[in-house]
Every structure is written in C-alpha cells, then in structure tokens.
C-alpha cells in the first residue's frame, strides 16, 4: 500500500496486509493532502489567501494559487509528473512573495507526487523542507502533521524505528499543546508502526484509542481512516468477522462524508476479506461499486486498480480468459498514465498467469 501524508483531518493509509507484513497503501498510498493545518475539504484559495499590498504581488499570488489547484487536480487524475511541474512553478512564485505558509502547503503536495513516482530522495527532501518552514514559523500544528507525514514516509522506506520516534515526537507536541486532532492522528500512525512490527493486538488498542480522539473532534475523515487501519490489523491477524465490521463501518462513514479515498480503501479491504472466506459474489459486487466510483471520479489510476483487482479475482477462480481481458485493460490505462513501472508489473503478472494455464 502506498496511501498517505495528510491534512489534520486525514490519516495516513495502509492497504493490503498479509500476516507477515503491513504494506502501505498506494497511495495512497498515501493520502496526505495539501495542508497540514486546514481542516476538511476547504478550498485551496481560502487556505492560501492573505492580503497583499502590491498588484504585482497579488498577481503572483493568484498565479501560484492557480498552479497549486491545477497540481492537486493533476495528482487526483494520476499525473504525478505534471503535478511536480505545477508545484515547482508555484513554489518559485510563493518564494518571490515570501509566503512561507503557502510554500509549506506546496511542499506537501510535491512530496505526495514524488512518492507516487517512487522518487524517495526528492520526497523526503520536500517533506523536511515543509517541516523546516513549520519550525521557522513556530507553527506547532503544522509540525504535528508534517512529522506524521515524515513518519509515514520512513515507514514506507522500511525504517520502522525512525518512523516510530518521529511519530512519538509528533504525539508529544500534540499532547503538549492539547491538540486533540493531532493526538488522534499520531496514535493512529503509531498503530501503523506497531502493526508493521507484527504486534497486531497492540496496534488494535492504539487504533481504538485514536478513534476516541477522532470522534471527540468530529473528525469523520480521520475516523474512517483509522477504521480502515483497524480493519487492516484484524485482516492481518485472521479475524475476518471484525475485519468486515471495521471496513464496513469505514465505508459507510466515508460514503456519508463523500470521502472517496477512504471509501475506495474500505472497499479494497472488504474485497480481500470476503474473498478470504470464499464470498466471491459479494467481492464482485464490491468491485463493481469500486469501478463505478472510479469512473464517477474520472480517476484513471483508480480505474486501473479496479481492473487489476478484477483480474486477480478471476485468476484466483481459474477464469483465465476473463482475467486476461482485465489485465489488458489495466495495461492500456498504465500506458495512458505513462506509468511504465506499473505497465511492466502488470505484463509480468499476465505472463506468469498464461504460463501456468
């Protein structure tokens, strides 16, 4: 799972989980969004706007804000390379007008895009630049959420000890300034670290504690994300009844709040859980919902993931002809997205399947 660096109301995500390891969601992998300080789906213009005296400054601000909005749309459509180009242009303009807050927001999106194309060094640099800005401006709330983003990144890179220490630092700041939202996020991410180390029972307790804080603040998006994390832990421990209950609650919460990222993730978890217990009809129903949602969002990358999931499920049932059809459709989308790495992986899966026929 790739899945997510986050807004305060958004958790970092995990997706597919085996008994031996917890993989980060793609991506959500990551799901960090644009702002470490804005709550909910606030328009980016409202997040960035500050009065400027000169008309030149206002023009640069408007242009930079527009570039950042475009970058967000490009990322949502799966075009990470274009997102990076837009963010770099926006950063240059924000630097010229001296807007540190806007630079911090832009570095968050930039890191998210770098993660999607597996540019780890550039992603970490963007995250740490965002953290430096938060420290320079003494923005404790921003520090909490950027530290969580860095912790999630380190977890993805396999540095569990460093990830845990970073998230613990975030939790300490959140506790010190009585930031309940930050405490919920940090506890949930400590659950991710603990699950990655294989202690699912302890992770479950951390997630349940995190849910208390999330619900205190009415953080529905964070609640759905933590419920998904909880489902992951139950799935990894083989407790399918609680797995389905957790993912089901996450899906309902996300759907009510039009939180499409967590809704998709919950569906993915439910597909795995129902498949594991042989409920293939329910799994196919869920995949149909997933594909319809991806098309509604006009998100080609999520359509690709839906096709791949269909292919894997048909392959598991021995229906290789239909599985091949879905693999080929996924490959076409990978080419459309100019994602050569994904294309190679899909071709490899298809080739191995055909060789086993």
Short mmCIF file of C-alpha atoms in Angstrom, two decimals:
data_model
loop_
_atom_site.label_atom_id
_atom_site.label_comp_id
_atom_site.label_asym_id
_atom_site.label_seq_id
_atom_site.Cartn_x
_atom_site.Cartn_y
_atom_site.Cartn_z
CA UNK A 1 0.00 0.00 0.00
CA UNK A 2 1.32 3.20 -0.83
CA UNK A 3 -1.65 5.81 0.93
CA UNK A 4 -0.98 8.87 2.63
CA UNK A 5 0.54 12.02 4.12
CA UNK A 6 -2.28 14.09 5.45
CA UNK A 7 -4.43 17.06 6.32
CA UNK A 8 -5.15 17.24 10.04
CA UNK A 9 -8.42 15.51 9.34
CA UNK A 10 -6.79 12.79 7.27
CA UNK A 11 -4.86 9.73 8.28
CA UNK A 12 -2.07 8.05 6.52
CA UNK A 13 -3.40 4.87 4.98
CA UNK A 14 -2.45 1.27 4.67
CA UNK A 15 -3.96 -1.22 2.28
CA UNK A 16 -3.18 -4.87 1.55
CA UNK A 17 -1.91 -6.72 4.59
CA UNK A 18 -0.54 -10.23 4.99
CA UNK A 19 0.28 -12.00 8.22
CA UNK A 20 3.96 -11.29 7.68
CA UNK A 21 3.86 -7.58 6.95
CA UNK A 22 1.75 -4.47 6.64
CA UNK A 23 2.15 -2.74 3.27
CA UNK A 24 1.50 0.97 2.90
CA UNK A 25 -1.50 1.98 0.79
CA UNK A 26 -0.82 3.34 -2.65
CA UNK A 27 -1.19 5.75 -2.32
CA UNK A 28 -2.38 6.33 -1.23
CA UNK A 29 -0.70 5.16 -0.90
CA UNK A 30 -0.50 7.99 0.78
CA UNK A 31 -3.18 10.10 1.48
CA UNK A 32 -1.51 13.29 2.76
CA UNK A 33 -3.36 16.12 1.14
CA UNK A 34 -2.50 19.74 0.61
CA UNK A 35 -2.44 21.33 4.04
CA UNK A 36 -1.03 20.40 7.41
CA UNK A 37 -3.29 22.97 9.06
CA UNK A 38 -6.57 23.22 7.20
CA UNK A 39 -9.48 21.11 8.37
CA UNK A 40 -11.63 19.24 5.90
CA UNK A 41 -12.05 19.89 2.21
CA UNK A 42 -11.56 23.65 2.36
CA UNK A 43 -10.95 25.32 -1.00
CA UNK A 44 -7.25 25.88 -1.52
CA UNK A 45 -7.81 29.57 -2.23
CA UNK A 46 -9.27 30.04 1.26
CA UNK A 47 -6.29 28.24 2.75
CA UNK A 48 -3.74 30.42 0.98
CA UNK A 49 -5.32 33.85 0.78
CA UNK A 50 -3.61 36.71 2.54
CA UNK A 51 -3.99 40.35 1.52
CA UNK A 52 -1.07 41.78 -0.45
CA UNK A 53 -0.38 45.44 -0.92
CA UNK A 54 1.04 45.47 -4.45
CA UNK A 55 -0.81 44.49 -7.61
CA UNK A 56 2.27 42.56 -8.73
CA UNK A 57 2.20 40.56 -5.51
CA UNK A 58 -1.50 39.83 -5.90
CA UNK A 59 -0.95 38.72 -9.49
CA UNK A 60 1.85 36.36 -8.44
CA UNK A 61 -0.29 35.01 -5.60
CA UNK A 62 -3.23 34.37 -7.92
CA UNK A 63 -0.99 32.64 -10.45
CA UNK A 64 0.65 30.50 -7.77
CA UNK A 65 -2.70 29.57 -6.21
CA UNK A 66 -3.98 28.57 -9.63
CA UNK A 67 -0.92 26.40 -10.24
CA UNK A 68 -1.40 24.68 -6.89
CA UNK A 69 -5.07 23.97 -7.62
CA UNK A 70 -4.09 22.57 -11.01
CA UNK A 71 -1.42 20.44 -9.35
CA UNK A 72 -4.00 19.00 -6.96
CA UNK A 73 -6.28 18.13 -9.87
CA UNK A 74 -3.40 16.57 -11.80
CA UNK A 75 -2.48 14.42 -8.83
CA UNK A 76 -6.09 13.29 -8.36
CA UNK A 77 -6.11 12.22 -12.01
CA UNK A 78 -2.92 10.22 -11.60
CA UNK A 79 -0.50 12.56 -13.37
CA UNK A 80 2.29 12.87 -10.80
CA UNK A 81 4.88 14.25 -13.23
CA UNK A 82 2.59 17.11 -14.21
CA UNK A 83 1.81 17.72 -10.53
CA UNK A 84 5.52 18.13 -9.82
CA UNK A 85 5.92 20.66 -12.64
CA UNK A 86 2.98 22.71 -11.37
CA UNK A 87 4.24 22.63 -7.78
CA UNK A 88 7.74 23.74 -8.72
CA UNK A 89 6.34 26.71 -10.62
CA UNK A 90 4.08 27.60 -7.69
CA UNK A 91 6.99 27.35 -5.25
CA UNK A 92 9.03 29.82 -7.27
CA UNK A 93 6.21 32.34 -7.14
CA UNK A 94 5.48 31.82 -3.44
CA UNK A 95 9.17 32.26 -2.73
CA UNK A 96 9.20 35.53 -4.66
CA UNK A 97 6.42 36.96 -2.47
CA UNK A 98 7.81 35.45 0.73
CA UNK A 99 4.77 33.35 1.66
CA UNK A 100 6.13 30.59 3.89
CA UNK A 101 2.75 29.07 4.69
CA UNK A 102 1.94 28.57 1.02
CA UNK A 103 5.37 27.09 0.42
CA UNK A 104 4.70 24.56 3.16
CA UNK A 105 1.40 23.54 1.55
CA UNK A 106 3.10 23.17 -1.80
CA UNK A 107 5.92 21.04 -0.41
CA UNK A 108 3.31 18.64 0.99
CA UNK A 109 1.71 18.10 -2.42
CA UNK A 110 5.12 17.93 -4.07
CA UNK A 111 6.20 15.17 -1.68
CA UNK A 112 2.99 13.29 -2.39
CA UNK A 113 3.68 13.37 -6.12
CA UNK A 114 7.31 12.30 -5.70
CA UNK A 115 6.15 9.33 -3.61
CA UNK A 116 3.79 8.26 -6.38
CA UNK A 117 6.66 8.04 -8.89
CA UNK A 118 8.97 6.37 -6.34
CA UNK A 119 11.37 9.32 -6.09
CA UNK A 120 12.17 8.71 -2.42
CA UNK A 121 15.05 11.16 -2.08
CA UNK A 122 13.07 14.05 -3.57
CA UNK A 123 10.00 13.16 -1.49
CA UNK A 124 11.95 13.19 1.76
CA UNK A 125 13.60 16.49 0.83
CA UNK A 126 10.19 18.10 0.19
CA UNK A 127 8.83 16.79 3.49
CA UNK A 128 11.78 18.05 5.50
CA UNK A 129 11.62 21.46 3.84
CA UNK A 130 7.99 21.64 4.88
CA UNK A 131 8.97 20.73 8.44
CA UNK A 132 11.68 23.42 8.49
CA UNK A 133 9.09 26.01 7.46
CA UNK A 134 6.71 24.86 10.22
CA UNK A 135 9.51 25.18 12.79
CA UNK A 136 10.65 28.57 11.49
CA UNK A 137 7.13 29.93 11.80
CA UNK A 138 6.61 28.19 15.19
CA UNK A 139 3.50 26.55 13.77
CA UNK A 140 3.08 23.65 16.21
CA UNK A 141 0.01 22.27 14.49
CA UNK A 142 1.82 22.13 11.16
CA UNK A 143 4.78 20.44 12.87
CA UNK A 144 2.49 17.73 14.24
CA UNK A 145 1.12 16.83 10.85
CA UNK A 146 4.36 17.15 8.87
CA UNK A 147 6.14 14.95 11.43
CA UNK A 148 3.39 12.37 10.94
CA UNK A 149 3.90 12.59 7.18
CA UNK A 150 7.64 12.06 7.60
CA UNK A 151 6.99 9.14 9.94
CA UNK A 152 4.76 7.52 7.35
CA UNK A 153 7.36 8.05 4.66
CA UNK A 154 10.04 6.46 6.83
CA UNK A 155 7.72 3.53 7.46
CA UNK A 156 7.31 3.07 3.73
CA UNK A 157 11.09 3.06 3.38
CA UNK A 158 11.35 0.28 5.94
CA UNK A 159 12.76 2.44 8.73
CA UNK A 160 10.29 1.42 11.41
CA UNK A 161 12.34 2.57 14.42
CA UNK A 162 12.92 6.03 12.96
CA UNK A 163 9.27 6.23 11.93
CA UNK A 164 8.13 5.39 15.45
CA UNK A 165 10.42 8.00 17.00
CA UNK A 166 9.21 10.67 14.57
CA UNK A 167 5.54 9.96 15.26
CA UNK A 168 6.21 9.89 19.00
CA UNK A 169 7.71 13.39 18.66
CA UNK A 170 4.52 14.47 16.92
CA UNK A 171 2.41 12.93 19.68
CA UNK A 172 4.44 14.73 22.36
CA UNK A 173 3.90 18.09 20.66
CA UNK A 174 0.19 17.37 20.21
CA UNK A 175 -0.17 16.42 23.87
CA UNK A 176 1.83 19.47 24.98
CA UNK A 177 -0.33 21.95 23.09
CA UNK A 178 -3.53 19.96 23.78
CA UNK A 179 -4.16 19.33 20.08
CA UNK A 180 -6.75 16.55 20.22
CA UNK A 181 -6.83 16.14 16.46
CA UNK A 182 -3.06 15.71 16.37
CA UNK A 183 -3.19 13.17 19.18
CA UNK A 184 -5.70 11.08 17.24
CA UNK A 185 -3.58 11.19 14.10
CA UNK A 186 -0.36 10.38 15.94
CA UNK A 187 -1.88 7.48 17.88
CA UNK A 188 -3.26 6.03 14.67
CA UNK A 189 0.12 6.30 12.97
CA UNK A 190 1.81 4.69 15.96
CA UNK A 191 -0.64 1.87 15.32
CA UNK A 192 0.72 1.64 11.77
CA UNK A 193 4.27 1.36 13.07
CA UNK A 194 3.25 -1.27 15.63
CA UNK A 195 1.35 -3.27 13.01
CA UNK A 196 4.36 -3.12 10.71
CA UNK A 197 6.38 -4.71 13.51
CA UNK A 198 3.80 -7.51 13.69
CA UNK A 199 2.18 -6.70 17.03
CA UNK A 200 -1.40 -6.53 15.78
CA UNK A 201 -3.03 -6.73 19.21
CA UNK A 202 -1.15 -3.65 20.41
CA UNK A 203 -1.89 -1.89 17.11
CA UNK A 204 -5.59 -2.57 17.56
CA UNK A 205 -5.51 -0.95 21.01
CA UNK A 206 -3.73 2.12 19.60
CA UNK A 207 -6.33 2.44 16.84
CA UNK A 208 -9.18 2.14 19.32
CA UNK A 209 -7.59 4.89 21.44
CA UNK A 210 -7.11 7.03 18.33
CA UNK A 211 -10.81 6.65 17.48
CA UNK A 212 -11.74 8.25 20.81
CA UNK A 213 -9.85 11.42 19.89
CA UNK A 214 -11.12 11.43 16.32
CA UNK A 215 -14.72 11.20 17.46
CA UNK A 216 -14.21 13.94 20.07
CA UNK A 217 -13.35 16.39 17.29
CA UNK A 218 -15.97 15.14 14.85
CA UNK A 219 -13.16 14.13 12.50
CA UNK A 220 -15.17 11.84 10.22
CA UNK A 221 -12.41 11.51 7.62
CA UNK A 222 -9.82 10.64 10.25
CA UNK A 223 -12.28 8.24 11.86
CA UNK A 224 -12.81 6.41 8.57
CA UNK A 225 -9.08 6.21 8.03
CA UNK A 226 -8.45 4.77 11.49
CA UNK A 227 -11.30 2.30 10.99
CA UNK A 228 -9.57 1.19 7.80
CA UNK A 229 -6.34 0.78 9.75
CA UNK A 230 -8.23 -1.26 12.31
CA UNK A 231 -9.63 -3.44 9.52
CA UNK A 232 -6.10 -3.96 8.21
CA UNK A 233 -4.92 -5.17 11.62
CA UNK A 234 -7.85 -7.55 12.03
CA UNK A 235 -7.28 -8.86 8.50
CA UNK A 236 -3.60 -9.49 9.19
CA UNK A 237 -4.48 -11.39 12.37
CA UNK A 238 -7.07 -13.53 10.55
CA UNK A 239 -10.09 -12.16 12.41
CA UNK A 240 -12.40 -11.85 9.43
CA UNK A 241 -15.58 -11.06 11.37
CA UNK A 242 -14.08 -7.93 12.95
CA UNK A 243 -12.27 -7.18 9.68
CA UNK A 244 -15.53 -6.94 7.79
CA UNK A 245 -17.19 -4.96 10.58
CA UNK A 246 -14.37 -2.38 10.69
CA UNK A 247 -14.11 -1.94 6.93
CA UNK A 248 -17.90 -1.81 6.67
CA UNK A 249 -18.12 0.99 9.21
CA UNK A 250 -15.27 2.80 7.45
CA UNK A 251 -17.06 2.53 4.10
CA UNK A 252 -20.34 3.84 5.49
CA UNK A 253 -18.63 6.74 7.28
CA UNK A 254 -16.60 7.65 4.21
CA UNK A 255 -19.59 7.44 1.88
CA UNK A 256 -21.69 9.67 4.14
CA UNK A 257 -18.95 12.31 4.11
CA UNK A 258 -18.08 11.88 0.42
CA UNK A 259 -14.60 10.81 1.45
CA UNK A 260 -13.84 8.90 -1.73
CA UNK A 261 -10.28 7.95 -0.81
CA UNK A 262 -11.30 6.10 2.35
CA UNK A 263 -14.37 4.67 0.64
CA UNK A 264 -12.19 3.10 -2.05
CA UNK A 265 -9.78 1.80 0.53
CA UNK A 266 -12.55 0.27 2.62
CA UNK A 267 -13.94 -1.46 -0.48
CA UNK A 268 -10.49 -2.89 -1.20
CA UNK A 269 -10.30 -4.27 2.32
CA UNK A 270 -13.77 -5.77 2.12
CA UNK A 271 -12.94 -7.43 -1.21
CA UNK A 272 -9.92 -9.11 0.38
CA UNK A 273 -11.85 -10.18 3.48
CA UNK A 274 -14.82 -11.61 1.58
CA UNK A 275 -12.51 -13.35 -0.89
CA UNK A 276 -10.58 -14.91 2.00
CA UNK A 277 -13.75 -16.56 3.31
CA UNK A 278 -14.98 -17.59 -0.15
CA UNK A 279 -17.72 -14.97 -0.58
CA UNK A 280 -16.87 -14.30 -4.21
CA UNK A 281 -20.27 -12.94 -5.21
CA UNK A 282 -20.02 -10.23 -2.55
CA UNK A 283 -16.45 -9.49 -3.65
CA UNK A 284 -17.56 -8.99 -7.25
CA UNK A 285 -20.43 -6.73 -6.11
CA UNK A 286 -17.92 -4.57 -4.23
CA UNK A 287 -15.58 -4.41 -7.21
CA UNK A 288 -18.48 -3.25 -9.36
CA UNK A 289 -19.07 -0.42 -6.85
CA UNK A 290 -15.37 0.40 -6.88
CA UNK A 291 -15.14 0.67 -10.65
CA UNK A 292 -18.30 2.81 -10.81
CA UNK A 293 -16.85 5.17 -8.20
CA UNK A 294 -13.53 5.42 -10.05
CA UNK A 295 -15.36 6.30 -13.26
CA UNK A 296 -17.51 8.85 -11.42
CA UNK A 297 -14.33 10.49 -10.15
CA UNK A 298 -12.77 10.25 -13.61
CA UNK A 299 -9.71 8.85 -11.86
CA UNK A 300 -7.80 6.68 -14.31
CA UNK A 301 -5.41 5.34 -11.70
CA UNK A 302 -8.30 4.05 -9.58
CA UNK A 303 -9.89 2.53 -12.69
CA UNK A 304 -6.59 0.76 -13.32
CA UNK A 305 -6.59 -0.60 -9.75
CA UNK A 306 -10.17 -1.82 -10.21
CA UNK A 307 -9.26 -3.68 -13.41
CA UNK A 308 -6.25 -5.25 -11.71
CA UNK A 309 -8.40 -6.38 -8.76
CA UNK A 310 -10.93 -7.91 -11.15
CA UNK A 311 -8.11 -9.73 -12.96
CA UNK A 312 -6.70 -11.13 -9.73
CA UNK A 313 -10.09 -12.33 -8.52
CA UNK A 314 -10.93 -14.04 -11.82
CA UNK A 315 -7.44 -15.58 -11.87
CA UNK A 316 -7.99 -16.94 -8.36
CA UNK A 317 -11.18 -18.62 -9.60
CA UNK A 318 -9.37 -20.11 -12.61
CA UNK A 319 -11.20 -17.95 -15.17
CA UNK A 320 -8.03 -17.03 -17.06
CA UNK A 321 -9.74 -15.72 -20.19
CA UNK A 322 -11.67 -13.03 -18.29
CA UNK A 323 -8.67 -12.33 -16.09
CA UNK A 324 -6.57 -11.73 -19.21
CA UNK A 325 -9.14 -9.27 -20.50
CA UNK A 326 -8.96 -7.22 -17.31
CA UNK A 327 -5.17 -7.33 -17.21
CA UNK A 328 -5.07 -6.00 -20.77
CA UNK A 329 -7.47 -3.18 -19.88
CA UNK A 330 -5.29 -2.28 -16.90
CA UNK A 331 -2.18 -2.28 -19.11
CA UNK A 332 -3.84 0.14 -21.54
CA UNK A 333 -4.56 2.54 -18.68
CA UNK A 334 -0.99 2.22 -17.38
CA UNK A 335 0.21 3.30 -20.82
CA UNK A 336 -2.26 6.17 -20.87
CA UNK A 337 -0.90 7.29 -17.49
CA UNK A 338 2.65 6.84 -18.83
CA UNK A 339 3.37 4.65 -15.82
CA UNK A 340 5.99 2.30 -17.24
CA UNK A 341 6.69 0.65 -13.91
CA UNK A 342 3.05 -0.32 -13.42
CA UNK A 343 2.82 -1.47 -17.02
CA UNK A 344 5.81 -3.80 -16.56
CA UNK A 345 4.36 -5.23 -13.35
CA UNK A 346 1.00 -5.93 -14.99
CA UNK A 347 2.65 -7.53 -18.03
CA UNK A 348 4.66 -9.74 -15.69
CA UNK A 349 1.51 -10.83 -13.83
CA UNK A 350 -0.24 -11.59 -17.11
CA UNK A 351 2.72 -13.55 -18.49
CA UNK A 352 3.06 -15.66 -15.34
CA UNK A 353 -0.67 -16.41 -15.38
CA UNK A 354 -0.61 -17.52 -19.02
CA UNK A 355 2.41 -19.74 -18.37
CA UNK A 356 0.51 -21.56 -15.61
CA UNK A 357 -2.55 -22.25 -17.75
#
